[in-house]
Tab-separated table of C-alpha atoms in Angstrom:
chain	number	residue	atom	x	y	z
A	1	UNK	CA	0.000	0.000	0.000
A	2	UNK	CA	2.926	2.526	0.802
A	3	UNK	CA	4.569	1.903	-2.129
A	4	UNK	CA	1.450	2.411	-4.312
A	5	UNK	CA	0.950	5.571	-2.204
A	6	UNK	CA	4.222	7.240	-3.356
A	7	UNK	CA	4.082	6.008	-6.954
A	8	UNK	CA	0.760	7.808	-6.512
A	9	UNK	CA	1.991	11.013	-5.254
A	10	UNK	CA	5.338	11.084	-7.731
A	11	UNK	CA	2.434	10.746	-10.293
A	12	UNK	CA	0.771	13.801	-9.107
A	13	UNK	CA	4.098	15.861	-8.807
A	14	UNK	CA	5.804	14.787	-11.958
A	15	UNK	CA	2.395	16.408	-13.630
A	16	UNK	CA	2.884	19.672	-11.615
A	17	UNK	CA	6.067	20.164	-13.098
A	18	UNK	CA	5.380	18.113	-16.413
A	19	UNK	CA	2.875	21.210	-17.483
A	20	UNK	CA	4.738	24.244	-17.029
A	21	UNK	CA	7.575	22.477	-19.132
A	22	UNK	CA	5.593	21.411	-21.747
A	23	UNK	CA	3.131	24.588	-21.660
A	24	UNK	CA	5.916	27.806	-21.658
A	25	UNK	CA	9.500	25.710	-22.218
A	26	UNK	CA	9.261	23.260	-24.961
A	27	UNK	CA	6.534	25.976	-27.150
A	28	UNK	CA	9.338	28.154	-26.406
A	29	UNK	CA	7.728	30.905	-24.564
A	30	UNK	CA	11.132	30.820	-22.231
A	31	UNK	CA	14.376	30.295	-22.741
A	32	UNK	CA	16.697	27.599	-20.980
A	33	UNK	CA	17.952	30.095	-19.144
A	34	UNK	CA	14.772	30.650	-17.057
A	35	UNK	CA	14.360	27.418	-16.454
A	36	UNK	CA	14.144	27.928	-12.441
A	37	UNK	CA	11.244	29.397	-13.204
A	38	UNK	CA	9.034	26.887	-13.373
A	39	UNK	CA	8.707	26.756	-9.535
A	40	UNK	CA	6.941	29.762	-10.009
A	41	UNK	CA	4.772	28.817	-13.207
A	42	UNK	CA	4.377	25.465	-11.711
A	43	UNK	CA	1.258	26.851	-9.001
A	44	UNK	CA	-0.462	27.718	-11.686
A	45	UNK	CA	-0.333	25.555	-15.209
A	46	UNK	CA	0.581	22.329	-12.979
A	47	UNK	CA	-1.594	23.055	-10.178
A	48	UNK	CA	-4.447	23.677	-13.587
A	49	UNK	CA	-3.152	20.372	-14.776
A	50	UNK	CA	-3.582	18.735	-11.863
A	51	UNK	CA	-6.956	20.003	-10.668
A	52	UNK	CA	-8.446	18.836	-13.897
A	53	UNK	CA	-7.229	14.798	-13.526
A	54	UNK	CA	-7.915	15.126	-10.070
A	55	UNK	CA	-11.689	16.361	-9.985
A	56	UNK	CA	-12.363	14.420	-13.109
A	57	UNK	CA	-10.895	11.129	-11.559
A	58	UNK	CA	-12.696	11.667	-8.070
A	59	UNK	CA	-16.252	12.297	-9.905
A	60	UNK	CA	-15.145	9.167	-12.253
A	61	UNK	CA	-15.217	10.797	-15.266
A	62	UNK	CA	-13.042	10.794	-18.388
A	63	UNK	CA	-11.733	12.396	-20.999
A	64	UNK	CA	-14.625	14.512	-21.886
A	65	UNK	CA	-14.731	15.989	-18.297
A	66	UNK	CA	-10.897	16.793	-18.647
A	67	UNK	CA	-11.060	18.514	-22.144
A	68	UNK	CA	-13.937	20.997	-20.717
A	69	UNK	CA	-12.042	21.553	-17.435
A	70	UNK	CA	-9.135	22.391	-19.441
A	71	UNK	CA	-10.779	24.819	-21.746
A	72	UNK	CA	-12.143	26.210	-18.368
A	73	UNK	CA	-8.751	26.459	-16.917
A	74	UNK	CA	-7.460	28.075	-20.519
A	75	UNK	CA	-10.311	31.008	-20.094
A	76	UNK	CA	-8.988	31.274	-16.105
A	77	UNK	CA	-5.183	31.641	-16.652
A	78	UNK	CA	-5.677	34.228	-20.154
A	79	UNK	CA	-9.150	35.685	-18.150
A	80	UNK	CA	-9.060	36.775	-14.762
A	81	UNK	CA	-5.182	35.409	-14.406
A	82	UNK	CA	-3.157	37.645	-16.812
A	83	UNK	CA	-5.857	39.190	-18.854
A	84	UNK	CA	-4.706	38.463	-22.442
A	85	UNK	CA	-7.926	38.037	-23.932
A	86	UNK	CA	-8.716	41.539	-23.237
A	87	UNK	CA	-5.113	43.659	-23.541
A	88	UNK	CA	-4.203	44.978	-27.175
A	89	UNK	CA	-0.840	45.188	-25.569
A	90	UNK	CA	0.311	42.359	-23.779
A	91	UNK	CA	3.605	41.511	-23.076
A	92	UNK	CA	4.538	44.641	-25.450
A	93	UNK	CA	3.285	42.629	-28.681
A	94	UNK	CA	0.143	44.720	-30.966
A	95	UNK	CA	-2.320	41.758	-30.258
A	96	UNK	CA	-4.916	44.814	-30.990
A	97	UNK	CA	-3.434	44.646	-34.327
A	98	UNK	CA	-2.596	40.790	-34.602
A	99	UNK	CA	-6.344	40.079	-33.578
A	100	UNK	CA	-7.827	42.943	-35.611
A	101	UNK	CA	-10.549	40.238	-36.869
A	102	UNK	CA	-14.072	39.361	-35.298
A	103	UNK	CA	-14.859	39.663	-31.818
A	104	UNK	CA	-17.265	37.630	-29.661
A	105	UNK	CA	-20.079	39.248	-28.104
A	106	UNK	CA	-20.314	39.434	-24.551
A	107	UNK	CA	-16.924	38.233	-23.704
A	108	UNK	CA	-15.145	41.065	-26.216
A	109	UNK	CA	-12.326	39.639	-27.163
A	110	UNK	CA	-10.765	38.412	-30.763
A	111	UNK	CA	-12.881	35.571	-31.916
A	112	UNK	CA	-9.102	34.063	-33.151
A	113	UNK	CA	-7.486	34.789	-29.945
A	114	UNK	CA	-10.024	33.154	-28.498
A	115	UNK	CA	-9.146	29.682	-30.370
A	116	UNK	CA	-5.945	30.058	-29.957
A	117	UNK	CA	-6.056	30.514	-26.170
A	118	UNK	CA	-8.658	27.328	-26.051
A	119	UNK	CA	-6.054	25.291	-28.212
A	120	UNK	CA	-2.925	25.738	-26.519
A	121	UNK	CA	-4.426	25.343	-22.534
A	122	UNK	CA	-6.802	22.706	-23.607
A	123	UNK	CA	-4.555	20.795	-25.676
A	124	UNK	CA	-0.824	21.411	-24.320
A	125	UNK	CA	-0.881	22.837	-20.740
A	126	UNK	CA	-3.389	20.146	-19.885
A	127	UNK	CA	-4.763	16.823	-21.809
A	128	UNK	CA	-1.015	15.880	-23.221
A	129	UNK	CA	0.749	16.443	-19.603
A	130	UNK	CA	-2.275	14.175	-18.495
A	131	UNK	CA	-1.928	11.564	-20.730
A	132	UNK	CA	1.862	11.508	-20.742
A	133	UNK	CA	1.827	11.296	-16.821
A	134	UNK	CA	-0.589	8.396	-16.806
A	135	UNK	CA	1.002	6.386	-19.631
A	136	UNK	CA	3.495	5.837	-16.950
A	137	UNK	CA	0.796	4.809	-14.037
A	138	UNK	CA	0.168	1.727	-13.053
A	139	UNK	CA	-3.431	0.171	-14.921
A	140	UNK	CA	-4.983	0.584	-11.824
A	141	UNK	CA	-3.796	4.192	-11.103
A	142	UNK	CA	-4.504	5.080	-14.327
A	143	UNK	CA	-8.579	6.245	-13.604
A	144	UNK	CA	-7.815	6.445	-10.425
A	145	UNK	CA	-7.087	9.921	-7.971
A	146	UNK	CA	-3.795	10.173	-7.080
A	147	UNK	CA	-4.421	12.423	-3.940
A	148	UNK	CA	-6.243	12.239	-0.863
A	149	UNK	CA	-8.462	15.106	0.511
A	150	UNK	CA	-5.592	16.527	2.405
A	151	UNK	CA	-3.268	16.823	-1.151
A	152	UNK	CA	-6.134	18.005	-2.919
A	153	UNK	CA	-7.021	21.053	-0.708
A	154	UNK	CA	-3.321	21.749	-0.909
A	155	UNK	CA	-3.323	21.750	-4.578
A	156	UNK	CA	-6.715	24.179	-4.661
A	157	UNK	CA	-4.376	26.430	-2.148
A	158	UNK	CA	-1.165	26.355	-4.265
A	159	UNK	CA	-3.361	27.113	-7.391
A	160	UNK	CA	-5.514	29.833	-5.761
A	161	UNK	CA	-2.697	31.083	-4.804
A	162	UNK	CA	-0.132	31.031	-7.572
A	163	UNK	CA	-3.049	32.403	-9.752
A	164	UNK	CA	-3.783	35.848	-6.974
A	165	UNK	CA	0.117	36.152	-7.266
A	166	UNK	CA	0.535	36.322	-11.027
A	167	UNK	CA	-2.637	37.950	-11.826
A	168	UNK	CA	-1.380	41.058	-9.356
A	169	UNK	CA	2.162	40.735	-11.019
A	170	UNK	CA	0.363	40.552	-13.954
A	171	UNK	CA	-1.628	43.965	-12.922
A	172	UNK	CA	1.545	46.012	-12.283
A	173	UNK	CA	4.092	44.381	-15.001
A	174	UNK	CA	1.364	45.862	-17.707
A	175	UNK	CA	-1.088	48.631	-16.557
A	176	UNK	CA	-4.013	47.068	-17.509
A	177	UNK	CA	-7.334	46.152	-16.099
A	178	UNK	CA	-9.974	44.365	-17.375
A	179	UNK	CA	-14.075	45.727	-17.633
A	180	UNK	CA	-15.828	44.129	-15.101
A	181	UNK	CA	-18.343	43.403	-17.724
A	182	UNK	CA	-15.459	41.761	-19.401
A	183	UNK	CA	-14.674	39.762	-15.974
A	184	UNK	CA	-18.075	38.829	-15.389
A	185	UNK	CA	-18.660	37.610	-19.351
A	186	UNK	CA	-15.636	35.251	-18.540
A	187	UNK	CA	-16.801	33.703	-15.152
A	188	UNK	CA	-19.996	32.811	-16.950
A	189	UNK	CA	-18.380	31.168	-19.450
A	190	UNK	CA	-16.094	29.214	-17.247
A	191	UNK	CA	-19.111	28.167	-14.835
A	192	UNK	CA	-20.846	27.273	-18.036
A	193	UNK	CA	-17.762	24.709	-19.368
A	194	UNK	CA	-17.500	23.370	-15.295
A	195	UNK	CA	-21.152	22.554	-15.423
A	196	UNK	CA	-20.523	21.149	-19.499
A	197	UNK	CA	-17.921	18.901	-18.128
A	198	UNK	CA	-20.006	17.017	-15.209
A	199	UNK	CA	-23.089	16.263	-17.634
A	200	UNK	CA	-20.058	13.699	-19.612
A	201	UNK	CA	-20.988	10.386	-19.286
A	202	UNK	CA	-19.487	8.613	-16.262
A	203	UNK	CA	-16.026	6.639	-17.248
A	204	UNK	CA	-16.929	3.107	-18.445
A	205	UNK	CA	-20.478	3.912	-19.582
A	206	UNK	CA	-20.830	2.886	-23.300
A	207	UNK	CA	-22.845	4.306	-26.565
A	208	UNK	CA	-25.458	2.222	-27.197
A	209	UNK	CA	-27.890	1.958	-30.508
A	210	UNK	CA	-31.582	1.828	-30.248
A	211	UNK	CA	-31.762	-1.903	-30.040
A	212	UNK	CA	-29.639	-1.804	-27.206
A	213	UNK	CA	-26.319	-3.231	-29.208
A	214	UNK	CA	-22.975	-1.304	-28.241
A	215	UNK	CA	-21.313	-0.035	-31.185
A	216	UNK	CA	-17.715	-1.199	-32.164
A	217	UNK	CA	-15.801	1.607	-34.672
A	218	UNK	CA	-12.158	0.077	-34.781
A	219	UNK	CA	-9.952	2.889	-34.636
A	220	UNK	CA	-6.511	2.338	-36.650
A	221	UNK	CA	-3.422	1.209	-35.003
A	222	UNK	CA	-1.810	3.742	-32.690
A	223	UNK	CA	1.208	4.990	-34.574
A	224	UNK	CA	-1.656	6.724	-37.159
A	225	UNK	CA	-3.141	7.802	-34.706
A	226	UNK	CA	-0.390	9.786	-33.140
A	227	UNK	CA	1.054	10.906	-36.799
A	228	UNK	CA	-2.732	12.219	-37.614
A	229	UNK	CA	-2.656	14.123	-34.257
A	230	UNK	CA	0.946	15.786	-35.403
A	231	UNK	CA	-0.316	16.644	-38.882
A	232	UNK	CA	-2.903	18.220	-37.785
A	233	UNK	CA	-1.870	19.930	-35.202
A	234	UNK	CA	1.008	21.185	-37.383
A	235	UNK	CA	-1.511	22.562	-39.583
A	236	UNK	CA	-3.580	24.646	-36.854
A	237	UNK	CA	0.369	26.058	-36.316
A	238	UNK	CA	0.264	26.808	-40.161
A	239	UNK	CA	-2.214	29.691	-39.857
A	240	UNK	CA	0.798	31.894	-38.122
A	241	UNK	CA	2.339	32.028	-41.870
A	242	UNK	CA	-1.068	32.806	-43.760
A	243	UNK	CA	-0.062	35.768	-45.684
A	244	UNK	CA	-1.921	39.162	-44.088
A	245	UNK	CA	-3.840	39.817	-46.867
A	246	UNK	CA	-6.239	36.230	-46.221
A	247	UNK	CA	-9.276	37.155	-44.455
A	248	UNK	CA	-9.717	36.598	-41.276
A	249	UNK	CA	-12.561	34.204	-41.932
A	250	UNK	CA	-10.417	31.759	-43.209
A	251	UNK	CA	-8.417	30.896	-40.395
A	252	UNK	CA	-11.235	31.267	-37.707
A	253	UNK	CA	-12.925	28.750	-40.202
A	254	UNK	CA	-10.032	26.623	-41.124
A	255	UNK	CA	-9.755	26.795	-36.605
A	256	UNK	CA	-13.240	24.446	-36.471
A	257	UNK	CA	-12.903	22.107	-39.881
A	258	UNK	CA	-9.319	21.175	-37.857
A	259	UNK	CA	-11.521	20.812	-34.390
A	260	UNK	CA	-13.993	18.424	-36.114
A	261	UNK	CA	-11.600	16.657	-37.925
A	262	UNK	CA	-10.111	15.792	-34.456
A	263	UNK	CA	-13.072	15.338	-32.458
A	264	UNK	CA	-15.687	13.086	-34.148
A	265	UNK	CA	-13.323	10.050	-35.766
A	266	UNK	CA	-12.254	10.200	-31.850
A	267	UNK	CA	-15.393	10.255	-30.134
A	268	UNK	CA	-16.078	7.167	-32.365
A	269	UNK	CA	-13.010	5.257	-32.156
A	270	UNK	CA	-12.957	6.188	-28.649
A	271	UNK	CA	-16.141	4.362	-28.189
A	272	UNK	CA	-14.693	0.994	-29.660
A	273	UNK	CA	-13.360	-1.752	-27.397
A	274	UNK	CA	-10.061	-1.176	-29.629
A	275	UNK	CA	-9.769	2.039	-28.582
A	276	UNK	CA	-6.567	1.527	-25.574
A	277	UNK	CA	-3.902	3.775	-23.326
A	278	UNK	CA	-1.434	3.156	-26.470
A	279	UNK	CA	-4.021	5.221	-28.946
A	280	UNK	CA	-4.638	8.299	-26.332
A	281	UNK	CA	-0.805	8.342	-25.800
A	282	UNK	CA	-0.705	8.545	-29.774
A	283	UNK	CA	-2.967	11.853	-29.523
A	284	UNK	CA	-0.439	13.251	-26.869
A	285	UNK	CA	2.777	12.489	-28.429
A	286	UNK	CA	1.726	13.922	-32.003
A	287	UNK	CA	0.936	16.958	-30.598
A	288	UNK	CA	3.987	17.346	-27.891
A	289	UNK	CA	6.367	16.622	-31.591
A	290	UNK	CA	4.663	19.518	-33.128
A	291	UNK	CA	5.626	22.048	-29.994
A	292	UNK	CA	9.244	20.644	-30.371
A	293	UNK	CA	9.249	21.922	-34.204
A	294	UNK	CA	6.960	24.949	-32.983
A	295	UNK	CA	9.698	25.659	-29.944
A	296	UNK	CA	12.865	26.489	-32.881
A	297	UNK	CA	9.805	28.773	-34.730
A	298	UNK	CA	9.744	30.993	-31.215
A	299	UNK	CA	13.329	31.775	-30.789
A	300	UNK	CA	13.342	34.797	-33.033
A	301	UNK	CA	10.674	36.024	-29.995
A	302	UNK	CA	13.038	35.329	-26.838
A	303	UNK	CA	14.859	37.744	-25.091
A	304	UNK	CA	18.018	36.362	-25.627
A	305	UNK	CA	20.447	35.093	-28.148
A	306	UNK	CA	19.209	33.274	-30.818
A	307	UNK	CA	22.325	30.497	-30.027
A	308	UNK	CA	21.257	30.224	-26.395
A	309	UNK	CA	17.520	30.068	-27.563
A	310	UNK	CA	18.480	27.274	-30.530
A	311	UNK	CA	20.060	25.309	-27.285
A	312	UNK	CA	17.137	25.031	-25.250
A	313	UNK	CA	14.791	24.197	-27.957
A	314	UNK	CA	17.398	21.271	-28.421
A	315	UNK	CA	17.153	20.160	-24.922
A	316	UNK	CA	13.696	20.740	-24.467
A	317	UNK	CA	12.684	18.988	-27.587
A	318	UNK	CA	14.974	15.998	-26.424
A	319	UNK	CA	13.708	15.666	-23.207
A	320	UNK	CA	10.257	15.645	-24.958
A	321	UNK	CA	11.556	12.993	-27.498
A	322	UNK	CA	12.939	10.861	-24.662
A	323	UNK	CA	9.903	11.524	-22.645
A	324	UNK	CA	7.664	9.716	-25.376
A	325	UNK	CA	9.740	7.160	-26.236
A	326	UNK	CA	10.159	5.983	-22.325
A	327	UNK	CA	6.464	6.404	-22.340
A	328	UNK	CA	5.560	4.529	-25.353
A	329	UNK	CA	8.021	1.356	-24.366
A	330	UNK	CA	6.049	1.615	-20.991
A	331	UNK	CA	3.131	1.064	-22.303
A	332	UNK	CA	4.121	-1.840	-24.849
A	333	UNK	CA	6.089	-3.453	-21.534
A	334	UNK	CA	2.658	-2.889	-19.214
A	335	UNK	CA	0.611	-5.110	-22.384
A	336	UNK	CA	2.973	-7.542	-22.658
């Protein structure tokens, strides 16, 4: 029992540190050289990551529940948190001028900045930390929480408040405050995704057709899996080097034919019998290659020599390479 206790708990805090990496490091957002850092990002993307698994686990829920929470979490950290839906200035880059397209009503913000902040927080700051993590659980652990009460109220402290910290750093670093109709448009939204995410089937329950047959959709074998989730994920990356004069139509559109073409072949496959640990690991490592390849694309952004940014991306997509592969031969070892 001890021993499953601390495989438990190294679970919970390789996550908490897994995100942060993952979510600012290997997209290159910051350079090697800030790498202590991620103590201080870790309260709030790992503590995200974290919460998600953890509530979704408890309530026995599954994937579903997690991608919801994480969109929640993505409208927390760029809402309330640092407030980069709303500022046309942020971090000194014209994202008035970047985002100059549609806005959404109600929440007033860039309809593109919008998908963008959904994408990267949903996708890479919380499901493929998850799935990563619990590739290397034990079957058992795998659905299972990986704190008690006690470490859960801790982590709700540490995120609460890693999140009051930043968003006050956040405050005086740029000089800008949100509306509170803007504020209040956000919480809705985010109660709106919690309450979305509970009303997910329960983990185990199966579709079912009329007649009361389940239905079997065999999904293809892993390794397509994981190289369709890097192409397309590649491609939502693509829009960055639309040339300015495309509308911005086409890349809020181009945004939801990429969404669909992700979501219902998996909501089917996912269904299937067929459908294992070694296919949602698939999902996670196509999409951690494509921020190793997007990491060397940010350099020309960091604050610090383009040599010392090229070396980081090399060690951060390395780790990330060596990550999957321990991952992958993991799982193949746990099925054998």
């Amino acid at each position: 029992m001890a021993l499953a206790h601390h495989h438990r708990l190294r679970s919970a805090l390789g996550l908490f540190l897994l995100a942060p990496l993952i979510g600012e490091f290997l997209l290159g957002n910051q350079p090697i050289t800030a790498l202590p850092s991620v103590f201080l990002l870790a309260p709030l993307y790992g503590g995200g990551a974290l919460l998600v698994r953890e509530v979704a686990r408890r309530a026995g829920r599954g994937w579903p529940t997690m991608i919801l929470l994480g969109a929640a979490y993505a409208l927390i950290e760029e809402g309330p948190v640092d407030q980069m839906l709303w500022n046309p200035h942020y971090g000194g880059f014209d994202l008035g001028a970047a985002y100059a397209g549609a806005r959404v009503p109600l929440l007033d913000t860039s309809v593109q900045l919008l998908q963008d902040v959904l994408t990267l927080h949903t996708v890479w700051s919380v499901c493929v930390p998850i799935a990563l993590v619990e590739a290397f659980a034990r079957d058992g652990d795998r659905t299972r929480p990986w704190l008690g009460l006690p470490g859960l109220s801790a982590t709700v402290l540490v995120f609460t408040a890693g999140s009051g910290l930043l968003a006050l750093a956040q405050v005086e670093s740029e000089d800008f405050v949100a509306t509170p109709a803007q504020f209040a448009a956000a919480g809705v939204l985010i109660a709106v995704l919690i309450a979305a995410a509970f009303l997910c089937r329960p983990t185990g329950a199966r579709h079912t057709t009329g007649q009361g047959l389940e239905v079997r959709r065999t999904p293809p074998a892993p390794w397509v899996v994981g190289a369709l989730s890097f192409a397309v994920t590649s491609v939502y990356w693509g829009r960055e080097y639309l040339p300015d004069e495309v509308p911005a139509a086409v890349p809020v559109l181009g945004w939801a034919l990429l969404v669909a073409a992700v979501l219902v072949p998996c909501v089917r496959w996912a269904r299937s019998e067929g459908w294992t640990g070694a296919h949602r690991l698939g999902l996670a490592g196509g999409a951690l290659l494509t921020y190793a390849w997007v990491g060397f694309e940010q350099v020309r952004y960091l604050d610090v020599s383009r040599v010392t940014g090229l070396i980081g991306n090399a060690v951060f997509a390395t780790g990330a390479l060596v990550l999957l592969a321990v991952s992958a031969a993991r799982r193949a070892w746990s099925l054998a």
